[in-house]
mmCIF file of C-alpha atoms in Angstrom:
data_model
loop_
_atom_site.group_PDB
_atom_site.id
_atom_site.type_symbol
_atom_site.label_atom_id
_atom_site.label_comp_id
_atom_site.label_asym_id
_atom_site.label_seq_id
_atom_site.Cartn_x
_atom_site.Cartn_y
_atom_site.Cartn_z
ATOM 1 C CA UNK A 1 116.397 98.738 129.671
ATOM 2 C CA UNK A 2 115.839 97.965 125.972
ATOM 3 C CA UNK A 3 114.214 94.591 125.342
ATOM 4 C CA UNK A 4 116.213 92.177 123.170
ATOM 5 C CA UNK A 5 115.099 91.907 119.554
ATOM 6 C CA UNK A 6 113.201 88.633 119.006
ATOM 7 C CA UNK A 7 114.619 86.117 116.551
ATOM 8 C CA UNK A 8 112.765 86.253 113.242
ATOM 9 C CA UNK A 9 110.878 83.044 112.650
ATOM 10 C CA UNK A 10 108.337 82.641 109.850
ATOM 11 C CA UNK A 11 105.162 80.682 110.602
ATOM 12 C CA UNK A 12 103.980 78.678 107.597
ATOM 13 C CA UNK A 13 101.662 76.386 109.582
ATOM 14 C CA UNK A 14 98.541 78.467 108.858
ATOM 15 C CA UNK A 15 95.501 76.427 107.818
ATOM 16 C CA UNK A 16 93.418 78.824 105.774
ATOM 17 C CA UNK A 17 90.039 77.028 105.717
ATOM 18 C CA UNK A 18 89.513 78.677 102.327
ATOM 19 C CA UNK A 19 86.049 80.182 101.892
ATOM 20 C CA UNK A 20 84.985 79.478 105.485
ATOM 21 C CA UNK A 21 84.196 82.405 107.835
ATOM 22 C CA UNK A 22 86.586 82.259 110.812
ATOM 23 C CA UNK A 23 85.881 84.434 113.863
ATOM 24 C CA UNK A 24 89.047 86.138 115.126
ATOM 25 C CA UNK A 25 87.444 88.468 117.699
ATOM 26 C CA UNK A 26 84.067 89.939 118.516
ATOM 27 C CA UNK A 27 82.916 91.541 115.279
ATOM 28 C CA UNK A 28 85.912 90.423 113.198
ATOM 29 C CA UNK A 29 85.663 87.534 110.727
ATOM 30 C CA UNK A 30 88.240 86.300 108.190
ATOM 31 C CA UNK A 31 87.434 84.619 104.842
ATOM 32 C CA UNK A 32 90.452 83.444 102.822
ATOM 33 C CA UNK A 33 90.321 83.540 99.027
ATOM 34 C CA UNK A 34 91.396 80.547 96.887
ATOM 35 C CA UNK A 35 94.343 82.340 95.254
ATOM 36 C CA UNK A 36 97.286 80.544 96.835
ATOM 37 C CA UNK A 37 100.653 81.201 95.168
ATOM 38 C CA UNK A 38 104.326 81.762 95.907
ATOM 39 C CA UNK A 39 103.533 85.445 96.526
ATOM 40 C CA UNK A 40 100.134 85.178 98.283
ATOM 41 C CA UNK A 41 100.846 82.140 100.508
ATOM 42 C CA UNK A 42 97.496 80.342 101.133
ATOM 43 C CA UNK A 43 95.517 83.197 99.582
ATOM 44 C CA UNK A 44 94.312 86.715 100.342
ATOM 45 C CA UNK A 45 92.447 87.206 103.610
ATOM 46 C CA UNK A 46 89.234 89.232 103.380
ATOM 47 C CA UNK A 47 87.676 90.541 106.590
ATOM 48 C CA UNK A 48 84.180 91.430 107.764
ATOM 49 C CA UNK A 49 84.063 94.011 110.550
ATOM 50 C CA UNK A 50 80.878 94.490 112.570
ATOM 51 C CA UNK A 51 77.747 92.745 113.736
ATOM 52 C CA UNK A 52 74.427 93.905 112.282
ATOM 53 C CA UNK A 53 76.186 96.369 109.956
ATOM 54 C CA UNK A 54 79.454 95.481 108.287
ATOM 55 C CA UNK A 55 82.533 96.744 106.505
ATOM 56 C CA UNK A 56 84.333 94.464 104.050
ATOM 57 C CA UNK A 57 88.133 94.806 104.082
ATOM 58 C CA UNK A 58 90.145 93.602 101.048
ATOM 59 C CA UNK A 59 87.529 91.769 98.975
ATOM 60 C CA UNK A 60 90.409 90.089 97.165
ATOM 61 C CA UNK A 61 90.882 88.616 93.685
ATOM 62 C CA UNK A 62 88.192 88.520 91.025
ATOM 63 C CA UNK A 63 87.010 85.008 91.739
ATOM 64 C CA UNK A 64 83.351 83.861 91.629
ATOM 65 C CA UNK A 65 83.903 81.223 94.309
ATOM 66 C CA UNK A 66 85.331 83.809 96.705
ATOM 67 C CA UNK A 67 82.550 86.269 95.874
ATOM 68 C CA UNK A 68 79.986 83.586 96.712
ATOM 69 C CA UNK A 69 81.758 82.943 100.032
ATOM 70 C CA UNK A 70 81.688 86.672 100.858
ATOM 71 C CA UNK A 71 77.977 86.920 100.010
ATOM 72 C CA UNK A 72 77.204 83.924 102.199
ATOM 73 C CA UNK A 73 79.182 85.401 105.109
ATOM 74 C CA UNK A 74 77.502 88.816 104.749
ATOM 75 C CA UNK A 75 74.166 86.982 104.870
ATOM 76 C CA UNK A 76 72.053 89.929 103.783
ATOM 77 C CA UNK A 77 73.418 92.399 106.341
ATOM 78 C CA UNK A 78 74.059 96.024 105.382
ATOM 79 C CA UNK A 79 77.623 96.674 104.184
ATOM 80 C CA UNK A 80 78.596 100.276 104.932
ATOM 81 C CA UNK A 81 81.860 100.309 102.948
ATOM 82 C CA UNK A 82 84.386 98.268 100.983
ATOM 83 C CA UNK A 83 87.763 99.149 102.533
ATOM 84 C CA UNK A 84 91.176 98.379 101.012
ATOM 85 C CA UNK A 85 94.569 98.095 102.674
ATOM 86 C CA UNK A 86 96.047 98.874 99.235
ATOM 87 C CA UNK A 87 95.463 98.526 95.522
ATOM 88 C CA UNK A 88 97.432 95.457 94.486
ATOM 89 C CA UNK A 89 94.982 93.320 92.569
ATOM 90 C CA UNK A 90 95.115 90.283 94.846
ATOM 91 C CA UNK A 91 93.394 92.596 97.359
ATOM 92 C CA UNK A 92 91.353 94.890 95.149
ATOM 93 C CA UNK A 93 90.340 93.177 91.892
ATOM 94 C CA UNK A 94 86.913 92.259 93.307
ATOM 95 C CA UNK A 95 86.336 95.725 94.801
ATOM 96 C CA UNK A 96 84.223 97.267 92.033
ATOM 97 C CA UNK A 97 82.009 94.201 91.693
ATOM 98 C CA UNK A 98 81.613 93.893 95.475
ATOM 99 C CA UNK A 99 80.784 97.600 95.707
ATOM 100 C CA UNK A 100 77.946 97.140 93.218
ATOM 101 C CA UNK A 101 76.619 93.921 94.747
ATOM 102 C CA UNK A 102 76.614 95.209 98.328
ATOM 103 C CA UNK A 103 75.731 98.810 97.353
ATOM 104 C CA UNK A 104 78.731 99.978 99.379
ATOM 105 C CA UNK A 105 81.234 102.758 98.592
ATOM 106 C CA UNK A 106 84.968 102.174 98.216
ATOM 107 C CA UNK A 107 87.201 103.634 100.944
ATOM 108 C CA UNK A 108 91.012 103.478 100.734
ATOM 109 C CA UNK A 109 94.158 105.570 100.700
ATOM 110 C CA UNK A 110 93.770 107.160 97.277
ATOM 111 C CA UNK A 111 94.384 105.897 93.730
ATOM 112 C CA UNK A 112 97.380 103.672 93.153
ATOM 113 C CA UNK A 113 100.575 105.692 92.790
ATOM 114 C CA UNK A 114 104.300 105.079 92.659
ATOM 115 C CA UNK A 115 106.495 105.792 95.664
ATOM 116 C CA UNK A 116 108.679 107.937 93.375
ATOM 117 C CA UNK A 117 108.647 108.844 89.661
ATOM 118 C CA UNK A 118 109.971 106.355 87.150
ATOM 119 C CA UNK A 119 113.547 106.945 86.077
ATOM 120 C CA UNK A 120 114.564 106.983 82.451
ATOM 121 C CA UNK A 121 114.586 103.443 81.008
ATOM 122 C CA UNK A 122 112.877 102.134 84.190
ATOM 123 C CA UNK A 123 109.742 99.999 84.404
ATOM 124 C CA UNK A 124 107.595 99.190 87.407
ATOM 125 C CA UNK A 125 107.951 95.396 87.874
ATOM 126 C CA UNK A 126 104.532 95.288 89.576
ATOM 127 C CA UNK A 127 102.751 97.364 86.920
ATOM 128 C CA UNK A 128 100.320 94.596 85.934
ATOM 129 C CA UNK A 129 99.575 93.754 89.560
ATOM 130 C CA UNK A 130 98.244 97.228 90.398
ATOM 131 C CA UNK A 131 94.673 98.571 90.175
ATOM 132 C CA UNK A 132 95.525 101.859 88.479
ATOM 133 C CA UNK A 133 91.962 102.901 87.604
ATOM 134 C CA UNK A 134 90.331 102.343 90.986
ATOM 135 C CA UNK A 135 89.170 105.597 92.620
ATOM 136 C CA UNK A 136 87.870 105.805 96.203
ATOM 137 C CA UNK A 137 84.567 107.425 97.121
ATOM 138 C CA UNK A 138 86.384 108.385 100.320
ATOM 139 C CA UNK A 139 90.139 108.759 100.748
ATOM 140 C CA UNK A 140 91.143 107.560 104.198
ATOM 141 C CA UNK A 141 93.722 109.631 106.074
ATOM 142 C CA UNK A 142 96.191 108.876 108.822
ATOM 143 C CA UNK A 143 94.850 108.895 112.375
ATOM 144 C CA UNK A 144 91.165 109.226 111.587
ATOM 145 C CA UNK A 145 88.652 106.976 113.298
ATOM 146 C CA UNK A 146 85.902 105.677 111.062
ATOM 147 C CA UNK A 147 82.786 103.709 111.817
ATOM 148 C CA UNK A 148 83.153 100.627 109.685
ATOM 149 C CA UNK A 149 80.039 98.588 110.155
ATOM 150 C CA UNK A 150 79.140 99.143 113.800
ATOM 151 C CA UNK A 151 82.724 99.042 115.142
ATOM 152 C CA UNK A 152 85.214 101.924 115.388
ATOM 153 C CA UNK A 153 88.331 101.504 113.235
ATOM 154 C CA UNK A 154 91.441 103.707 113.303
ATOM 155 C CA UNK A 155 93.307 104.359 110.052
ATOM 156 C CA UNK A 156 97.121 104.241 109.951
ATOM 157 C CA UNK A 157 99.100 105.060 106.807
ATOM 158 C CA UNK A 158 101.872 102.478 106.329
ATOM 159 C CA UNK A 159 103.605 103.087 102.975
ATOM 160 C CA UNK A 160 106.507 100.879 101.964
ATOM 161 C CA UNK A 161 105.072 97.808 100.276
ATOM 162 C CA UNK A 162 103.298 100.387 98.137
ATOM 163 C CA UNK A 163 102.590 104.089 98.481
ATOM 164 C CA UNK A 164 98.893 103.928 99.425
ATOM 165 C CA UNK A 165 99.130 101.085 101.944
ATOM 166 C CA UNK A 166 97.008 101.367 105.097
ATOM 167 C CA UNK A 167 96.677 99.386 108.321
ATOM 168 C CA UNK A 168 93.582 99.429 110.531
ATOM 169 C CA UNK A 169 93.353 99.344 114.306
ATOM 170 C CA UNK A 170 90.415 97.535 115.890
ATOM 171 C CA UNK A 171 90.573 97.251 119.685
ATOM 172 C CA UNK A 172 93.876 95.519 120.502
ATOM 173 C CA UNK A 173 94.314 94.220 116.943
ATOM 174 C CA UNK A 174 95.967 95.728 113.868
ATOM 175 C CA UNK A 175 94.879 94.602 110.408
ATOM 176 C CA UNK A 176 98.374 94.885 108.986
ATOM 177 C CA UNK A 177 97.676 94.102 105.311
ATOM 178 C CA UNK A 178 100.913 93.217 103.503
ATOM 179 C CA UNK A 179 103.013 95.518 105.706
ATOM 180 C CA UNK A 180 103.705 92.847 108.342
ATOM 181 C CA UNK A 181 103.001 89.173 107.635
ATOM 182 C CA UNK A 182 103.975 86.159 109.697
ATOM 183 C CA UNK A 183 104.600 83.705 106.855
ATOM 184 C CA UNK A 184 107.305 85.712 105.074
ATOM 185 C CA UNK A 185 108.983 89.086 104.790
ATOM 186 C CA UNK A 186 107.242 91.756 102.714
ATOM 187 C CA UNK A 187 108.100 92.322 99.062
ATOM 188 C CA UNK A 188 109.412 95.839 98.419
ATOM 189 C CA UNK A 189 109.659 96.517 94.672
ATOM 190 C CA UNK A 190 110.780 99.998 93.616
ATOM 191 C CA UNK A 191 109.386 102.294 92.385
ATOM 192 C CA UNK A 192 106.009 100.837 93.393
ATOM 193 C CA UNK A 193 107.298 100.545 96.961
ATOM 194 C CA UNK A 194 110.062 102.172 99.000
ATOM 195 C CA UNK A 195 112.493 100.678 101.496
ATOM 196 C CA UNK A 196 112.881 104.004 103.314
ATOM 197 C CA UNK A 197 109.093 104.248 103.689
ATOM 198 C CA UNK A 198 108.960 100.617 104.805
ATOM 199 C CA UNK A 199 111.466 101.183 107.612
ATOM 200 C CA UNK A 200 109.564 104.283 108.742
ATOM 201 C CA UNK A 201 106.263 102.413 108.720
ATOM 202 C CA UNK A 202 107.750 99.546 110.743
ATOM 203 C CA UNK A 203 108.844 102.067 113.385
ATOM 204 C CA UNK A 204 105.363 103.553 113.289
ATOM 205 C CA UNK A 205 103.433 100.334 113.918
ATOM 206 C CA UNK A 206 105.902 99.197 116.584
ATOM 207 C CA UNK A 207 105.045 102.351 118.542
ATOM 208 C CA UNK A 208 101.269 101.909 118.162
ATOM 209 C CA UNK A 209 99.207 100.349 120.987
ATOM 210 C CA UNK A 210 98.270 97.088 119.244
ATOM 211 C CA UNK A 211 99.345 93.699 120.548
ATOM 212 C CA UNK A 212 98.151 91.304 117.857
ATOM 213 C CA UNK A 213 98.673 91.808 114.120
ATOM 214 C CA UNK A 214 96.282 90.196 111.652
ATOM 215 C CA UNK A 215 97.790 90.206 108.141
ATOM 216 C CA UNK A 216 96.208 89.906 104.706
ATOM 217 C CA UNK A 217 98.062 86.634 104.045
ATOM 218 C CA UNK A 218 98.603 83.926 106.643
ATOM 219 C CA UNK A 219 97.634 83.743 110.286
ATOM 220 C CA UNK A 220 97.620 86.066 113.261
ATOM 221 C CA UNK A 221 100.840 87.287 114.886
ATOM 222 C CA UNK A 222 100.420 87.159 118.664
ATOM 223 C CA UNK A 223 103.269 89.594 119.470
ATOM 224 C CA UNK A 224 102.933 91.998 116.579
ATOM 225 C CA UNK A 225 105.377 94.684 117.756
ATOM 226 C CA UNK A 226 108.014 92.109 118.695
ATOM 227 C CA UNK A 227 107.708 90.444 115.307
ATOM 228 C CA UNK A 228 107.897 93.835 113.547
ATOM 229 C CA UNK A 229 111.107 94.590 115.456
ATOM 230 C CA UNK A 230 112.514 91.259 114.250
ATOM 231 C CA UNK A 231 111.513 92.124 110.669
ATOM 232 C CA UNK A 232 113.294 95.452 110.965
ATOM 233 C CA UNK A 233 116.446 93.726 112.217
ATOM 234 C CA UNK A 234 116.177 91.298 109.288
ATOM 235 C CA UNK A 235 116.035 94.190 106.811
ATOM 236 C CA UNK A 236 118.980 95.886 108.531
ATOM 237 C CA UNK A 237 120.920 92.626 108.190
ATOM 238 C CA UNK A 238 120.149 92.628 104.465
ATOM 239 C CA UNK A 239 121.523 96.173 104.250
ATOM 240 C CA UNK A 240 124.760 94.951 105.828
ATOM 241 C CA UNK A 241 124.924 91.937 103.510
ATOM 242 C CA UNK A 242 124.453 94.124 100.436
ATOM 243 C CA UNK A 243 127.242 96.462 101.548
ATOM 244 C CA UNK A 244 129.491 93.488 102.301
ATOM 245 C CA UNK A 245 128.930 91.886 98.878
ATOM 246 C CA UNK A 246 129.570 95.162 97.061
ATOM 247 C CA UNK A 247 132.774 95.612 99.071
ATOM 248 C CA UNK A 248 133.796 92.127 97.899
ATOM 249 C CA UNK A 249 133.283 93.086 94.264
ATOM 250 C CA UNK A 250 129.628 92.427 93.429
ATOM 251 C CA UNK A 251 128.613 95.225 91.051
ATOM 252 C CA UNK A 252 125.095 94.224 89.981
ATOM 253 C CA UNK A 253 121.877 93.237 91.733
ATOM 254 C CA UNK A 254 121.947 89.690 90.245
ATOM 255 C CA UNK A 255 125.461 89.191 91.633
ATOM 256 C CA UNK A 256 124.322 90.309 95.092
ATOM 257 C CA UNK A 257 121.258 88.043 94.925
ATOM 258 C CA UNK A 258 123.383 85.062 93.867
ATOM 259 C CA UNK A 259 125.650 85.620 96.866
ATOM 260 C CA UNK A 260 122.895 86.107 99.462
ATOM 261 C CA UNK A 261 120.353 83.590 98.091
ATOM 262 C CA UNK A 262 122.520 80.900 96.435
ATOM 263 C CA UNK A 263 120.067 77.979 96.712
ATOM 264 C CA UNK A 264 116.605 79.553 96.803
ATOM 265 C CA UNK A 265 113.960 78.515 94.213
ATOM 266 C CA UNK A 266 113.208 80.790 91.260
ATOM 267 C CA UNK A 267 110.076 82.553 92.659
ATOM 268 C CA UNK A 268 112.016 83.461 95.812
ATOM 269 C CA UNK A 269 114.979 84.713 93.801
ATOM 270 C CA UNK A 270 112.680 86.851 91.628
ATOM 271 C CA UNK A 271 111.185 88.487 94.715
ATOM 272 C CA UNK A 272 114.668 88.793 96.232
ATOM 273 C CA UNK A 273 115.928 90.602 93.147
ATOM 274 C CA UNK A 274 113.167 93.222 93.496
ATOM 275 C CA UNK A 275 113.729 93.681 97.219
ATOM 276 C CA UNK A 276 117.549 93.814 96.917
ATOM 277 C CA UNK A 277 117.081 96.541 94.301
ATOM 278 C CA UNK A 278 115.077 98.447 96.937
ATOM 279 C CA UNK A 279 117.883 97.924 99.464
ATOM 280 C CA UNK A 280 120.440 99.245 96.974
ATOM 281 C CA UNK A 281 118.349 102.354 96.353
ATOM 282 C CA UNK A 282 117.938 102.887 100.097
ATOM 283 C CA UNK A 283 121.691 102.575 100.722
ATOM 284 C CA UNK A 284 122.423 104.856 97.777
ATOM 285 C CA UNK A 285 120.198 107.552 99.312
ATOM 286 C CA UNK A 286 122.147 107.213 102.566
ATOM 287 C CA UNK A 287 125.389 107.822 100.659
ATOM 288 C CA UNK A 288 126.680 104.300 101.335
ATOM 289 C CA UNK A 289 126.687 103.104 97.712
ATOM 290 C CA UNK A 290 127.373 104.671 94.315
ATOM 291 C CA UNK A 291 124.946 103.571 91.600
ATOM 292 C CA UNK A 292 125.136 104.335 87.882
ATOM 293 C CA UNK A 293 122.144 103.590 85.647
ATOM 294 C CA UNK A 294 121.940 103.403 81.861
ATOM 295 C CA UNK A 295 120.043 101.668 79.090
ATOM 296 C CA UNK A 296 122.545 98.828 79.423
ATOM 297 C CA UNK A 297 121.934 98.210 83.144
ATOM 298 C CA UNK A 298 122.846 99.279 86.664
ATOM 299 C CA UNK A 299 126.324 99.212 88.168
ATOM 300 C CA UNK A 300 126.948 99.389 91.903
ATOM 301 C CA UNK A 301 130.124 100.389 93.718
ATOM 302 C CA UNK A 302 131.167 101.287 97.252
ATOM 303 C CA UNK A 303 130.701 104.972 98.114
#
C-alpha cells in the first residue's frame, strides 16, 4: 500500500542562534552565518563534521564575523577539507579564505556550470550569485564515501537548484544543502538550474536511507523523505496550475505569475517568476506547451 503524501507545511520557527555552535548529532555542529535575507532565510548554515579532525561544509558568505565564529568553533583542530554543497556565493564566498586559514583543500562537485547552454538573447538571472572561478582540489562524485574529519560521509549528486549541487549522508542524516529546505520551496532558475533535474533529484533522495534532512538554511526536517514527497507534489501542482493558466489564455510568464501569486510580496514574486520559467521549460520539454522565444520576449501557448 502506498503511503499518503504528507501535506506541505513550511516551518519558519527556526531560531538560528547566529554564530553559536549548535550540536545536531555526535560529530555534527551547525554555525549559522549572519546573512539573513528573503532568499537565505535566517542565514546560511555552515557545518563542522568530526571530533578531533574536522571537515567544514559550506563556509558561507564572505563575512569577518562569521569567519571569526568558524575559527572559534574549530578551536585549533585540524581541518581536513572545505566541502561545498554547491557554488552559489552565499555558501562558497568564504571558501578560498577559509581554505588558506585552515590549510585545507576545497572539495566539491566541480566548477560552477549551467544546467544547459544559454539560448540566444538569454541571460542567467543568478550570474552574479555564482562562484565561477572556484576550482576544487578534489571533485566529489556520486556514491563515493569520503573521510571528512574523522567521520565517514557519503556523497550524493543532487542537481536541480544548480548543476553541481551535492548532498551528504552522515549516519541517519542527510545534509541536503538547498535541495530540500523546511522553511520554503527551492528556487529553480534556468539555465543555472533545471526543473527536470530537480524532480529526478527529489526522487533520488526520497529513495535514500536517511530519515532526517539538515538543510543549509533553516532547521532540521524530522521526516526528510516525507517532506521531499510533499515538495514533489507541490511542484507537480505548480505544473498543473501553469497548464491551466495557459489554457485560460495566459501567454507570458508574468501573466502566469500574476494569476498564481496575486498577493505575494515583490521578493517572492521575483523568485516565483524564475521558478515558473523553469516549470514552463520543463512542460515544453514534455510536449505539453509550445514556447516561442525572440529578442522581444517569450510567448507560451498550449501544445
